[in-house]
């Protein structure tokens, strides 16, 4: 399951991408528009800046802006930064110990296939794709 950290990171990035035409976007404005806690957003920002997704400027007139073009930034990029794991089962997690039953596991091919489908899908969607989505009230 994708945590609030991953979901909120996507919402923050979409908001910044939609509002950065006039410069840096203050996170208090993003928090208000998105109905998110500013304190929670502030916990997500370091990972996004450390990984070269956002750039921040402190002080009056400051805020954040995307460093990567929205059409070059995939949902998979963001979820891999914000989530500790995307694998559907523990034996497929990055860095997991080799399962003793792997060679005789009747379900490993299924889990590997599901993992591939998940990763292919999240890597096929960009921030630009999500920006094009129209929402109905």
CSV table of C-alpha atoms in Angstrom, one decimal:
chain,number,residue,atom,x,y,z
A,1,UNK,CA,0.0,0.0,0.0
A,2,UNK,CA,1.3,3.5,-0.8
A,3,UNK,CA,1.5,5.6,2.3
A,4,UNK,CA,0.3,9.2,2.8
A,5,UNK,CA,3.9,10.3,2.4
A,6,UNK,CA,4.0,9.0,-1.3
A,7,UNK,CA,0.5,10.3,-2.0
A,8,UNK,CA,1.1,13.7,-0.5
A,9,UNK,CA,4.4,14.0,-2.3
A,10,UNK,CA,2.6,13.6,-5.6
A,11,UNK,CA,0.0,16.2,-4.6
A,12,UNK,CA,2.7,18.7,-3.5
A,13,UNK,CA,4.6,18.2,-6.8
A,14,UNK,CA,1.5,18.6,-8.9
A,15,UNK,CA,0.6,21.8,-7.0
A,16,UNK,CA,4.1,23.2,-7.4
A,17,UNK,CA,4.2,22.3,-11.1
A,18,UNK,CA,0.8,24.0,-11.6
A,19,UNK,CA,1.8,27.2,-9.7
A,20,UNK,CA,5.5,27.9,-10.4
A,21,UNK,CA,5.0,30.0,-13.5
A,22,UNK,CA,5.4,33.1,-11.2
A,23,UNK,CA,8.4,31.8,-9.4
A,24,UNK,CA,8.9,29.9,-6.2
A,25,UNK,CA,5.8,28.4,-4.6
A,26,UNK,CA,5.4,28.9,-0.8
A,27,UNK,CA,4.6,25.6,1.0
A,28,UNK,CA,2.0,27.4,3.1
A,29,UNK,CA,0.1,28.1,0.0
A,30,UNK,CA,0.4,24.5,-1.2
A,31,UNK,CA,-0.8,23.3,2.2
A,32,UNK,CA,-3.8,25.5,2.1
A,33,UNK,CA,-4.8,24.6,-1.5
A,34,UNK,CA,-4.3,20.9,-0.9
A,35,UNK,CA,-5.8,20.7,2.6
A,36,UNK,CA,-2.6,19.2,4.0
A,37,UNK,CA,-0.6,19.9,7.2
A,38,UNK,CA,2.3,22.2,6.6
A,39,UNK,CA,4.3,20.3,9.2
A,40,UNK,CA,3.7,17.0,7.3
A,41,UNK,CA,4.7,18.6,4.0
A,42,UNK,CA,7.9,19.8,5.6
A,43,UNK,CA,8.8,16.2,6.5
A,44,UNK,CA,8.5,15.2,2.8
A,45,UNK,CA,10.5,18.2,1.3
A,46,UNK,CA,14.0,17.1,2.4
A,47,UNK,CA,13.8,13.9,0.4
A,48,UNK,CA,12.6,15.7,-2.7
A,49,UNK,CA,15.2,18.4,-2.5
A,50,UNK,CA,18.0,15.9,-1.6
A,51,UNK,CA,17.1,13.9,-4.7
A,52,UNK,CA,17.1,16.9,-7.1
A,53,UNK,CA,13.4,17.0,-7.6
A,54,UNK,CA,12.7,20.3,-5.9
A,55,UNK,CA,14.8,23.4,-5.2
A,56,UNK,CA,14.0,25.6,-2.3
A,57,UNK,CA,14.7,29.3,-1.5
A,58,UNK,CA,14.2,30.4,2.1
A,59,UNK,CA,12.7,33.7,3.3
A,60,UNK,CA,10.2,36.2,1.9
A,61,UNK,CA,9.5,35.5,-1.8
A,62,UNK,CA,10.9,32.1,-1.3
A,63,UNK,CA,9.4,28.7,-1.7
A,64,UNK,CA,10.0,25.7,-3.9
A,65,UNK,CA,10.0,24.9,-7.6
A,66,UNK,CA,10.5,21.8,-9.7
A,67,UNK,CA,14.0,21.2,-10.9
A,68,UNK,CA,13.1,18.4,-13.3
A,69,UNK,CA,10.7,18.9,-16.2
A,70,UNK,CA,7.3,17.4,-15.4
A,71,UNK,CA,7.5,15.2,-18.6
A,72,UNK,CA,10.8,13.7,-17.3
A,73,UNK,CA,9.6,12.9,-13.8
A,74,UNK,CA,7.7,9.7,-13.3
A,75,UNK,CA,5.4,8.7,-10.6
A,76,UNK,CA,7.8,5.8,-10.0
A,77,UNK,CA,10.6,8.2,-9.4
A,78,UNK,CA,8.6,9.9,-6.6
A,79,UNK,CA,7.3,6.8,-5.0
A,80,UNK,CA,10.7,5.2,-4.9
A,81,UNK,CA,12.0,8.3,-3.1
A,82,UNK,CA,9.1,8.5,-0.6
A,83,UNK,CA,8.2,4.9,0.0
A,84,UNK,CA,10.5,2.4,1.8
A,85,UNK,CA,9.3,-0.4,-0.4
A,86,UNK,CA,7.0,-1.0,-3.4
A,87,UNK,CA,7.4,-4.8,-3.7
A,88,UNK,CA,4.1,-6.7,-3.3
A,89,UNK,CA,5.9,-9.4,-1.1
A,90,UNK,CA,8.8,-9.2,1.3
A,91,UNK,CA,11.0,-11.6,-0.7
A,92,UNK,CA,11.1,-9.1,-3.6
A,93,UNK,CA,12.1,-6.1,-1.5
A,94,UNK,CA,15.3,-4.4,-2.5
A,95,UNK,CA,18.0,-5.9,-0.2
A,96,UNK,CA,15.9,-8.8,1.0
A,97,UNK,CA,17.7,-12.0,2.0
A,98,UNK,CA,17.3,-14.8,-0.5
A,99,UNK,CA,14.3,-16.9,0.5
A,100,UNK,CA,15.2,-20.5,1.2
A,101,UNK,CA,12.0,-21.6,-0.6
A,102,UNK,CA,12.5,-19.5,-3.8
A,103,UNK,CA,13.6,-22.4,-6.0
A,104,UNK,CA,10.5,-24.4,-5.0
A,105,UNK,CA,8.1,-21.6,-4.5
A,106,UNK,CA,5.0,-22.1,-6.6
A,107,UNK,CA,4.0,-18.4,-6.3
A,108,UNK,CA,7.2,-16.6,-7.0
A,109,UNK,CA,6.5,-16.1,-10.7
A,110,UNK,CA,3.2,-14.6,-9.9
A,111,UNK,CA,4.7,-12.1,-7.4
A,112,UNK,CA,7.5,-11.2,-9.8
A,113,UNK,CA,4.9,-10.6,-12.6
A,114,UNK,CA,2.8,-8.4,-10.3
A,115,UNK,CA,5.9,-6.5,-9.2
A,116,UNK,CA,6.8,-5.9,-12.9
A,117,UNK,CA,3.3,-4.7,-13.7
A,118,UNK,CA,3.3,-2.3,-10.8
A,119,UNK,CA,6.7,-0.9,-11.7
A,120,UNK,CA,6.0,-0.7,-15.4
A,121,UNK,CA,2.8,1.2,-14.7
A,122,UNK,CA,4.2,3.8,-12.3
A,123,UNK,CA,7.2,4.3,-14.5
A,124,UNK,CA,4.9,5.0,-17.5
A,125,UNK,CA,3.1,7.9,-15.8
A,126,UNK,CA,4.8,11.3,-15.6
A,127,UNK,CA,3.9,14.3,-13.5
A,128,UNK,CA,2.9,15.9,-16.8
A,129,UNK,CA,0.5,13.1,-17.4
A,130,UNK,CA,-1.1,13.7,-14.0
A,131,UNK,CA,-1.3,17.5,-14.6
A,132,UNK,CA,-3.4,16.8,-17.7
A,133,UNK,CA,-6.0,14.9,-15.6
A,134,UNK,CA,-9.2,16.8,-15.2
A,135,UNK,CA,-11.1,16.5,-12.0
A,136,UNK,CA,-14.9,16.7,-11.6
A,137,UNK,CA,-16.5,18.0,-8.5
